[in-house]
Amino acid sequence: MVELETWPHLFVPGDDDAPVALTLHGTGGNEEEVSALAGVLMPGSPILSPRGRVSEGGMNRWFRRMGEGVFDVDDVIQRAAELAQFITDAREHYGLTGRAMVALGFSNGANIATATALLHPEVLNRVVALSGMYPFGDRDPVVNTTGVSLFLANGTHDPMAPLPSVTHLENVATEHGAAITRVVRAGGHGITQEDVTGAMTWLASLST
Ligand code: MLT
């Protein structure tokens, strides 16, 4: 169990038959601002939006890093386990057990979402990862991810999420059984209309 009352998060109830949107902010973001993504991509869905519990110079993050794109992989693994436990406990607390769930993550939030799905697919198996990358450095701790679907949207010129790392993510996840859909568009780190359109098409194709 995690202490839900001491883990800052937002919960917004939604339609009974809609999948739950798990929104995960980027570095320096928070649970409030990122929850707007659910309104765009999954209108009507209940929203579960926790805050990353690592602080980097006062900025909220999901796991520690040594530098931009250089992650503390042990911390990634540990924090992904904590997020998986949060999801399990929040599902029970808010009456969402058994409901389909899709994570909508941006940047650092995309990276923790991907890490959680690749390590705990029984808890999270659908992820929209916007401007994310491979979260495990030079390691491969990924479990059997048959049944996991990831949507990855990235810019061609994104120094924070370089395309070779995204391709590595695609390759490793595929090797372990996950299904990957990618959008590669012009530009850098951020969320573009093309990302949103691609994500909506992918979400509509899911049999949640
Ligand atoms: C990360 O640290 O997860 C990525 O470099 C992106 C970010 O700065 O949040």
PDB file of C-alpha atoms and ligand atoms in Angstrom:
ATOM      1  CA  MET A   1       0.000   0.000   0.000  1.00  0.00           C
ATOM      2  CA  VAL A   2       1.075   3.594  -0.582  1.00  0.00           C
ATOM      3  CA  GLU A   3      -0.310   6.400   1.558  1.00  0.00           C
ATOM      4  CA  LEU A   4      -2.779   7.970  -0.877  1.00  0.00           C
ATOM      5  CA  GLU A   5      -3.429  10.884   1.470  1.00  0.00           C
ATOM      6  CA  THR A   6       0.267  11.818   1.533  1.00  0.00           C
ATOM      7  CA  TRP A   7       0.832  11.394  -2.238  1.00  0.00           C
ATOM      8  CA  PRO A   8      -0.416  14.620  -3.893  1.00  0.00           C
ATOM      9  CA  HIS A   9      -2.826  13.770  -6.693  1.00  0.00           C
ATOM     10  CA  LEU A  10      -5.999  14.816  -8.409  1.00  0.00           C
ATOM     11  CA  PHE A  11      -9.012  12.639  -9.095  1.00  0.00           C
ATOM     12  CA  VAL A  12     -11.877  13.791 -11.295  1.00  0.00           C
ATOM     13  CA  PRO A  13     -14.803  11.367 -11.708  1.00  0.00           C
ATOM     14  CA  GLY A  14     -16.063  10.738 -15.240  1.00  0.00           C
ATOM     15  CA  ASP A  15     -18.321   8.551 -17.347  1.00  0.00           C
ATOM     16  CA  ASP A  16     -18.913   5.041 -15.990  1.00  0.00           C
ATOM     17  CA  ASP A  17     -18.074   3.315 -19.258  1.00  0.00           C
ATOM     18  CA  ALA A  18     -15.018   5.394 -20.239  1.00  0.00           C
ATOM     19  CA  PRO A  19     -11.436   4.243 -19.678  1.00  0.00           C
ATOM     20  CA  VAL A  20      -9.564   6.039 -16.907  1.00  0.00           C
ATOM     21  CA  ALA A  21      -7.023   8.677 -17.999  1.00  0.00           C
ATOM     22  CA  LEU A  22      -3.819   8.590 -15.933  1.00  0.00           C
ATOM     23  CA  THR A  23      -2.086  11.917 -16.645  1.00  0.00           C
ATOM     24  CA  LEU A  24       1.632  12.285 -15.890  1.00  0.00           C
ATOM     25  CA  HIS A  25       3.358  15.666 -16.016  1.00  0.00           C
ATOM     26  CA  GLY A  26       6.794  16.600 -17.333  1.00  0.00           C
ATOM     27  CA  THR A  27       9.698  18.087 -15.380  1.00  0.00           C
ATOM     28  CA  GLY A  28       8.520  21.177 -13.498  1.00  0.00           C
ATOM     29  CA  GLY A  29       4.858  20.422 -14.203  1.00  0.00           C
ATOM     30  CA  ASN A  30       2.155  19.295 -11.829  1.00  0.00           C
ATOM     31  CA  GLU A  31      -0.963  17.175 -11.573  1.00  0.00           C
ATOM     32  CA  GLU A  32      -3.316  20.096 -12.297  1.00  0.00           C
ATOM     33  CA  GLU A  33      -1.847  21.379 -15.565  1.00  0.00           C
ATOM     34  CA  VAL A  34      -1.267  17.973 -17.118  1.00  0.00           C
ATOM     35  CA  SER A  35      -4.829  16.857 -16.375  1.00  0.00           C
ATOM     36  CA  ALA A  36      -5.921  19.179 -19.234  1.00  0.00           C
ATOM     37  CA  LEU A  37      -4.474  16.564 -21.623  1.00  0.00           C
ATOM     38  CA  ALA A  38      -7.266  14.195 -20.644  1.00  0.00           C
ATOM     39  CA  GLY A  39      -9.888  16.791 -21.616  1.00  0.00           C
ATOM     40  CA  VAL A  40      -8.346  16.941 -25.098  1.00  0.00           C
ATOM     41  CA  LEU A  41      -7.533  13.265 -25.699  1.00  0.00           C
ATOM     42  CA  MET A  42     -10.074  11.427 -23.543  1.00  0.00           C
ATOM     43  CA  PRO A  43     -13.046  13.728 -22.883  1.00  0.00           C
ATOM     44  CA  GLY A  44     -15.504  12.265 -20.372  1.00  0.00           C
ATOM     45  CA  SER A  45     -12.939   9.909 -18.843  1.00  0.00           C
ATOM     46  CA  PRO A  46     -12.275   9.854 -15.114  1.00  0.00           C
ATOM     47  CA  ILE A  47      -8.893  11.491 -14.492  1.00  0.00           C
ATOM     48  CA  LEU A  48      -6.273  10.230 -12.083  1.00  0.00           C
ATOM     49  CA  SER A  49      -3.316  12.597 -11.934  1.00  0.00           C
ATOM     50  CA  PRO A  50      -0.548  12.010  -9.371  1.00  0.00           C
ATOM     51  CA  ARG A  51       2.417  14.313  -8.814  1.00  0.00           C
ATOM     52  CA  GLY A  52       5.992  13.086  -9.287  1.00  0.00           C
ATOM     53  CA  ARG A  53       7.655  12.850  -5.870  1.00  0.00           C
ATOM     54  CA  VAL A  54      11.229  13.730  -6.863  1.00  0.00           C
ATOM     55  CA  SER A  55      12.299  17.369  -6.616  1.00  0.00           C
ATOM     56  CA  GLU A  56      15.052  18.733  -8.847  1.00  0.00           C
ATOM     57  CA  GLY A  57      15.784  22.273  -7.750  1.00  0.00           C
ATOM     58  CA  GLY A  58      12.150  22.615  -6.718  1.00  0.00           C
ATOM     59  CA  MET A  59      10.809  21.104  -9.966  1.00  0.00           C
ATOM     60  CA  ASN A  60       8.569  18.051  -9.727  1.00  0.00           C
ATOM     61  CA  ARG A  61       9.924  14.951 -11.465  1.00  0.00           C
ATOM     62  CA  TRP A  62       9.228  11.235 -11.528  1.00  0.00           C
ATOM     63  CA  PHE A  63      12.768   9.948 -11.018  1.00  0.00           C
ATOM     64  CA  ARG A  64      16.297  11.227 -10.470  1.00  0.00           C
ATOM     65  CA  ARG A  65      18.709  11.972 -13.282  1.00  0.00           C
ATOM     66  CA  MET A  66      22.407  12.770 -13.453  1.00  0.00           C
ATOM     67  CA  GLY A  67      21.938  15.158 -16.379  1.00  0.00           C
ATOM     68  CA  GLU A  68      19.596  15.720 -19.297  1.00  0.00           C
ATOM     69  CA  GLY A  69      18.771  12.311 -20.736  1.00  0.00           C
ATOM     70  CA  VAL A  70      21.109  10.521 -18.279  1.00  0.00           C
ATOM     71  CA  PHE A  71      18.818   8.732 -15.872  1.00  0.00           C
ATOM     72  CA  ASP A  72      19.383   7.048 -12.515  1.00  0.00           C
ATOM     73  CA  VAL A  73      18.004   3.722 -13.774  1.00  0.00           C
ATOM     74  CA  ASP A  74      17.759   2.149 -10.303  1.00  0.00           C
ATOM     75  CA  ASP A  75      15.572   5.100  -9.321  1.00  0.00           C
ATOM     76  CA  VAL A  76      13.485   4.745 -12.507  1.00  0.00           C
ATOM     77  CA  ILE A  77      12.821   1.103 -11.590  1.00  0.00           C
ATOM     78  CA  GLN A  78      12.018   1.937  -7.956  1.00  0.00           C
ATOM     79  CA  ARG A  79       9.720   4.864  -8.840  1.00  0.00           C
ATOM     80  CA  ALA A  80       7.915   2.826 -11.496  1.00  0.00           C
ATOM     81  CA  ALA A  81       7.154   0.220  -8.814  1.00  0.00           C
ATOM     82  CA  GLU A  82       5.845   2.971  -6.524  1.00  0.00           C
ATOM     83  CA  LEU A  83       3.652   4.383  -9.298  1.00  0.00           C
ATOM     84  CA  ALA A  84       2.304   0.897 -10.047  1.00  0.00           C
ATOM     85  CA  GLN A  85       1.370   0.574  -6.366  1.00  0.00           C
ATOM     86  CA  PHE A  86      -0.229   4.042  -6.394  1.00  0.00           C
ATOM     87  CA  ILE A  87      -2.339   3.037  -9.407  1.00  0.00           C
ATOM     88  CA  THR A  88      -3.459  -0.183  -7.732  1.00  0.00           C
ATOM     89  CA  ASP A  89      -4.354   1.562  -4.473  1.00  0.00           C
ATOM     90  CA  ALA A  90      -6.047   4.547  -6.156  1.00  0.00           C
ATOM     91  CA  ARG A  91      -8.131   2.183  -8.311  1.00  0.00           C
ATOM     92  CA  GLU A  92      -9.395   0.500  -5.179  1.00  0.00           C
ATOM     93  CA  HIS A  93      -9.930   3.765  -3.287  1.00  0.00           C
ATOM     94  CA  TYR A  94     -11.858   5.468  -6.117  1.00  0.00           C
ATOM     95  CA  GLY A  95     -13.844   2.401  -7.199  1.00  0.00           C
ATOM     96  CA  LEU A  96     -11.952   1.948 -10.482  1.00  0.00           C
ATOM     97  CA  THR A  97     -10.852  -1.661 -10.053  1.00  0.00           C
ATOM     98  CA  GLY A  98     -11.105  -3.548 -13.333  1.00  0.00           C
ATOM     99  CA  ARG A  99     -11.568  -0.381 -15.411  1.00  0.00           C
ATOM    100  CA  ALA A 100      -9.481   0.106 -18.551  1.00  0.00           C
ATOM    101  CA  MET A 101      -6.781   2.742 -18.101  1.00  0.00           C
ATOM    102  CA  VAL A 102      -4.614   4.729 -20.496  1.00  0.00           C
ATOM    103  CA  ALA A 103      -1.608   6.766 -19.331  1.00  0.00           C
ATOM    104  CA  LEU A 104      -1.119  10.127 -21.030  1.00  0.00           C
ATOM    105  CA  GLY A 105       2.435  11.266 -20.304  1.00  0.00           C
ATOM    106  CA  PHE A 106       4.526  14.191 -21.449  1.00  0.00           C
ATOM    107  CA  SER A 107       8.339  14.158 -21.407  1.00  0.00           C
ATOM    108  CA  ASN A 108       9.471  12.936 -17.966  1.00  0.00           C
ATOM    109  CA  GLY A 109       5.859  11.779 -17.453  1.00  0.00           C
ATOM    110  CA  ALA A 110       6.023   9.834 -20.731  1.00  0.00           C
ATOM    111  CA  ASN A 111       9.223   8.183 -19.514  1.00  0.00           C
ATOM    112  CA  ILE A 112       7.788   7.012 -16.184  1.00  0.00           C
ATOM    113  CA  ALA A 113       4.610   5.852 -17.948  1.00  0.00           C
ATOM    114  CA  THR A 114       6.633   3.771 -20.393  1.00  0.00           C
ATOM    115  CA  ALA A 115       8.840   2.399 -17.610  1.00  0.00           C
ATOM    116  CA  THR A 116       5.779   1.407 -15.581  1.00  0.00           C
ATOM    117  CA  ALA A 117       4.087  -0.340 -18.507  1.00  0.00           C
ATOM    118  CA  LEU A 118       7.291  -2.214 -19.441  1.00  0.00           C
ATOM    119  CA  LEU A 119       7.932  -3.349 -15.840  1.00  0.00           C
ATOM    120  CA  HIS A 120       4.356  -3.714 -14.511  1.00  0.00           C
ATOM    121  CA  PRO A 121       2.150  -4.498 -17.526  1.00  0.00           C
ATOM    122  CA  GLU A 122      -0.443  -6.109 -15.259  1.00  0.00           C
ATOM    123  CA  VAL A 123      -1.084  -2.650 -13.772  1.00  0.00           C
ATOM    124  CA  LEU A 124      -0.696  -0.422 -16.855  1.00  0.00           C
ATOM    125  CA  ASN A 125      -0.800  -1.628 -20.461  1.00  0.00           C
ATOM    126  CA  ARG A 126      -1.706   1.416 -22.574  1.00  0.00           C
ATOM    127  CA  VAL A 127       0.439   4.535 -22.850  1.00  0.00           C
ATOM    128  CA  VAL A 128       0.424   7.701 -24.933  1.00  0.00           C
ATOM    129  CA  ALA A 129       4.041   8.890 -24.617  1.00  0.00           C
ATOM    130  CA  LEU A 130       4.540  12.432 -25.908  1.00  0.00           C
ATOM    131  CA  SER A 131       8.184  13.506 -26.339  1.00  0.00           C
ATOM    132  CA  GLY A 132       9.432  10.523 -24.327  1.00  0.00           C
ATOM    133  CA  MET A 133      12.478   8.254 -24.793  1.00  0.00           C
ATOM    134  CA  TYR A 134      13.986   4.952 -23.585  1.00  0.00           C
ATOM    135  CA  PRO A 135      13.963   5.178 -19.783  1.00  0.00           C
ATOM    136  CA  PHE A 136      16.462   2.442 -18.834  1.00  0.00           C
ATOM    137  CA  GLY A 137      19.840   3.791 -20.059  1.00  0.00           C
ATOM    138  CA  ASP A 138      22.040   0.903 -21.229  1.00  0.00           C
ATOM    139  CA  ARG A 139      19.997  -1.711 -19.352  1.00  0.00           C
ATOM    140  CA  ASP A 140      17.070  -3.938 -20.323  1.00  0.00           C
ATOM    141  CA  PRO A 141      14.952  -4.835 -17.288  1.00  0.00           C
ATOM    142  CA  VAL A 142      11.794  -5.181 -19.415  1.00  0.00           C
ATOM    143  CA  VAL A 143       9.463  -8.099 -18.615  1.00  0.00           C
ATOM    144  CA  ASN A 144       7.142  -9.966 -21.009  1.00  0.00           C
ATOM    145  CA  THR A 145       4.990  -7.155 -22.359  1.00  0.00           C
ATOM    146  CA  THR A 146       2.634  -9.099 -24.604  1.00  0.00           C
ATOM    147  CA  GLY A 147      -0.633  -7.141 -24.549  1.00  0.00           C
ATOM    148  CA  VAL A 148       1.041  -3.766 -23.912  1.00  0.00           C
ATOM    149  CA  SER A 149       0.399  -1.021 -26.494  1.00  0.00           C
ATOM    150  CA  LEU A 150       2.468   2.144 -26.620  1.00  0.00           C
ATOM    151  CA  PHE A 151       1.848   5.222 -28.762  1.00  0.00           C
ATOM    152  CA  LEU A 152       5.061   7.226 -29.162  1.00  0.00           C
ATOM    153  CA  ALA A 153       5.055  10.730 -30.655  1.00  0.00           C
ATOM    154  CA  ASN A 154       8.327  12.610 -31.104  1.00  0.00           C
ATOM    155  CA  GLY A 155       9.926  15.477 -32.950  1.00  0.00           C
ATOM    156  CA  THR A 156      12.786  14.961 -35.398  1.00  0.00           C
ATOM    157  CA  HIS A 157      14.864  17.618 -33.610  1.00  0.00           C
ATOM    158  CA  ASP A 158      14.422  16.991 -29.913  1.00  0.00           C
ATOM    159  CA  PRO A 159      17.679  17.066 -27.914  1.00  0.00           C
ATOM    160  CA  MET A 160      15.773  15.981 -24.767  1.00  0.00           C
ATOM    161  CA  ALA A 161      14.281  12.890 -26.445  1.00  0.00           C
ATOM    162  CA  PRO A 162      16.597  11.963 -29.341  1.00  0.00           C
ATOM    163  CA  LEU A 163      15.104   9.750 -32.037  1.00  0.00           C
ATOM    164  CA  PRO A 164      17.769   6.991 -31.695  1.00  0.00           C
ATOM    165  CA  SER A 165      16.634   6.539 -28.082  1.00  0.00           C
ATOM    166  CA  VAL A 166      12.987   6.355 -29.188  1.00  0.00           C
ATOM    167  CA  THR A 167      13.896   3.754 -31.813  1.00  0.00           C
ATOM    168  CA  HIS A 168      15.747   1.797 -29.111  1.00  0.00           C
ATOM    169  CA  LEU A 169      12.591   1.950 -26.995  1.00  0.00           C
ATOM    170  CA  GLU A 170      10.549   0.675 -29.942  1.00  0.00           C
ATOM    171  CA  ASN A 171      13.000  -2.186 -30.560  1.00  0.00           C
ATOM    172  CA  VAL A 172      13.321  -3.323 -26.943  1.00  0.00           C
ATOM    173  CA  ALA A 173       9.581  -3.068 -26.256  1.00  0.00           C
ATOM    174  CA  THR A 174       8.773  -4.976 -29.454  1.00  0.00           C
ATOM    175  CA  GLU A 175      11.301  -7.716 -28.584  1.00  0.00           C
ATOM    176  CA  HIS A 176       9.447  -8.203 -25.301  1.00  0.00           C
ATOM    177  CA  GLY A 177       6.045  -8.438 -26.989  1.00  0.00           C
ATOM    178  CA  ALA A 178       4.628  -4.892 -26.890  1.00  0.00           C
ATOM    179  CA  ALA A 179       2.816  -3.301 -29.841  1.00  0.00           C
ATOM    180  CA  ILE A 180       4.214   0.104 -30.819  1.00  0.00           C
ATOM    181  CA  THR A 181       2.659   2.898 -32.886  1.00  0.00           C
ATOM    182  CA  ARG A 182       4.883   5.848 -33.712  1.00  0.00           C
ATOM    183  CA  VAL A 183       4.419   9.374 -34.981  1.00  0.00           C
ATOM    184  CA  VAL A 184       7.598  11.196 -35.988  1.00  0.00           C
ATOM    185  CA  ARG A 185       6.942  14.792 -36.909  1.00  0.00           C
ATOM    186  CA  ALA A 186       8.990  17.899 -37.584  1.00  0.00           C
ATOM    187  CA  GLY A 187      10.093  19.976 -34.625  1.00  0.00           C
ATOM    188  CA  GLY A 188      11.319  19.484 -31.086  1.00  0.00           C
ATOM    189  CA  HIS A 189      10.211  18.836 -27.532  1.00  0.00           C
ATOM    190  CA  GLY A 190       6.537  19.567 -26.952  1.00  0.00           C
ATOM    191  CA  ILE A 191       3.011  18.565 -27.920  1.00  0.00           C
ATOM    192  CA  THR A 192       1.864  19.463 -31.439  1.00  0.00           C
ATOM    193  CA  GLN A 193      -1.457  19.135 -33.237  1.00  0.00           C
ATOM    194  CA  GLU A 194       0.032  16.208 -35.168  1.00  0.00           C
ATOM    195  CA  ASP A 195       0.790  14.416 -31.894  1.00  0.00           C
ATOM    196  CA  VAL A 196      -2.770  15.039 -30.688  1.00  0.00           C
ATOM    197  CA  THR A 197      -4.342  13.870 -33.953  1.00  0.00           C
ATOM    198  CA  GLY A 198      -2.164  10.738 -34.012  1.00  0.00           C
ATOM    199  CA  ALA A 199      -2.947   9.962 -30.377  1.00  0.00           C
ATOM    200  CA  MET A 200      -6.681  10.380 -30.954  1.00  0.00           C
ATOM    201  CA  THR A 201      -6.599   8.002 -33.922  1.00  0.00           C
ATOM    202  CA  TRP A 202      -4.642   5.476 -31.858  1.00  0.00           C
ATOM    203  CA  LEU A 203      -6.978   5.834 -28.862  1.00  0.00           C
ATOM    204  CA  ALA A 204      -9.992   5.304 -31.122  1.00  0.00           C
ATOM    205  CA  SER A 205      -8.434   2.077 -32.418  1.00  0.00           C
ATOM    206  CA  LEU A 206      -8.017   0.553 -28.946  1.00  0.00           C
ATOM    207  CA  SER A 207     -10.427  -2.099 -27.825  1.00  0.00           C
ATOM    208  CA  THR A 208     -10.311  -0.997 -24.210  1.00  0.00           C
TER     209      THR A 208
HETATM  210  C1  MLT B   1      13.649  13.254 -18.500  1.00  0.00           C
HETATM  211  O1  MLT B   1      14.430  13.680 -17.677  1.00  0.00           O
HETATM  212  O2  MLT B   1      12.772  12.430 -18.273  1.00  0.00           O
HETATM  213  C2  MLT B   1      13.794  13.783 -19.878  1.00  0.00           C
HETATM  214  O3  MLT B   1      15.080  14.246 -20.072  1.00  0.00           O
HETATM  215  C3  MLT B   1      12.830  14.830 -20.204  1.00  0.00           C
HETATM  216  C4  MLT B   1      12.707  15.883 -19.155  1.00  0.00           C
HETATM  217  O4  MLT B   1      13.539  16.776 -19.061  1.00  0.00           O
HETATM  218  O5  MLT B   1      11.738  15.828 -18.419  1.00  0.00           O
END
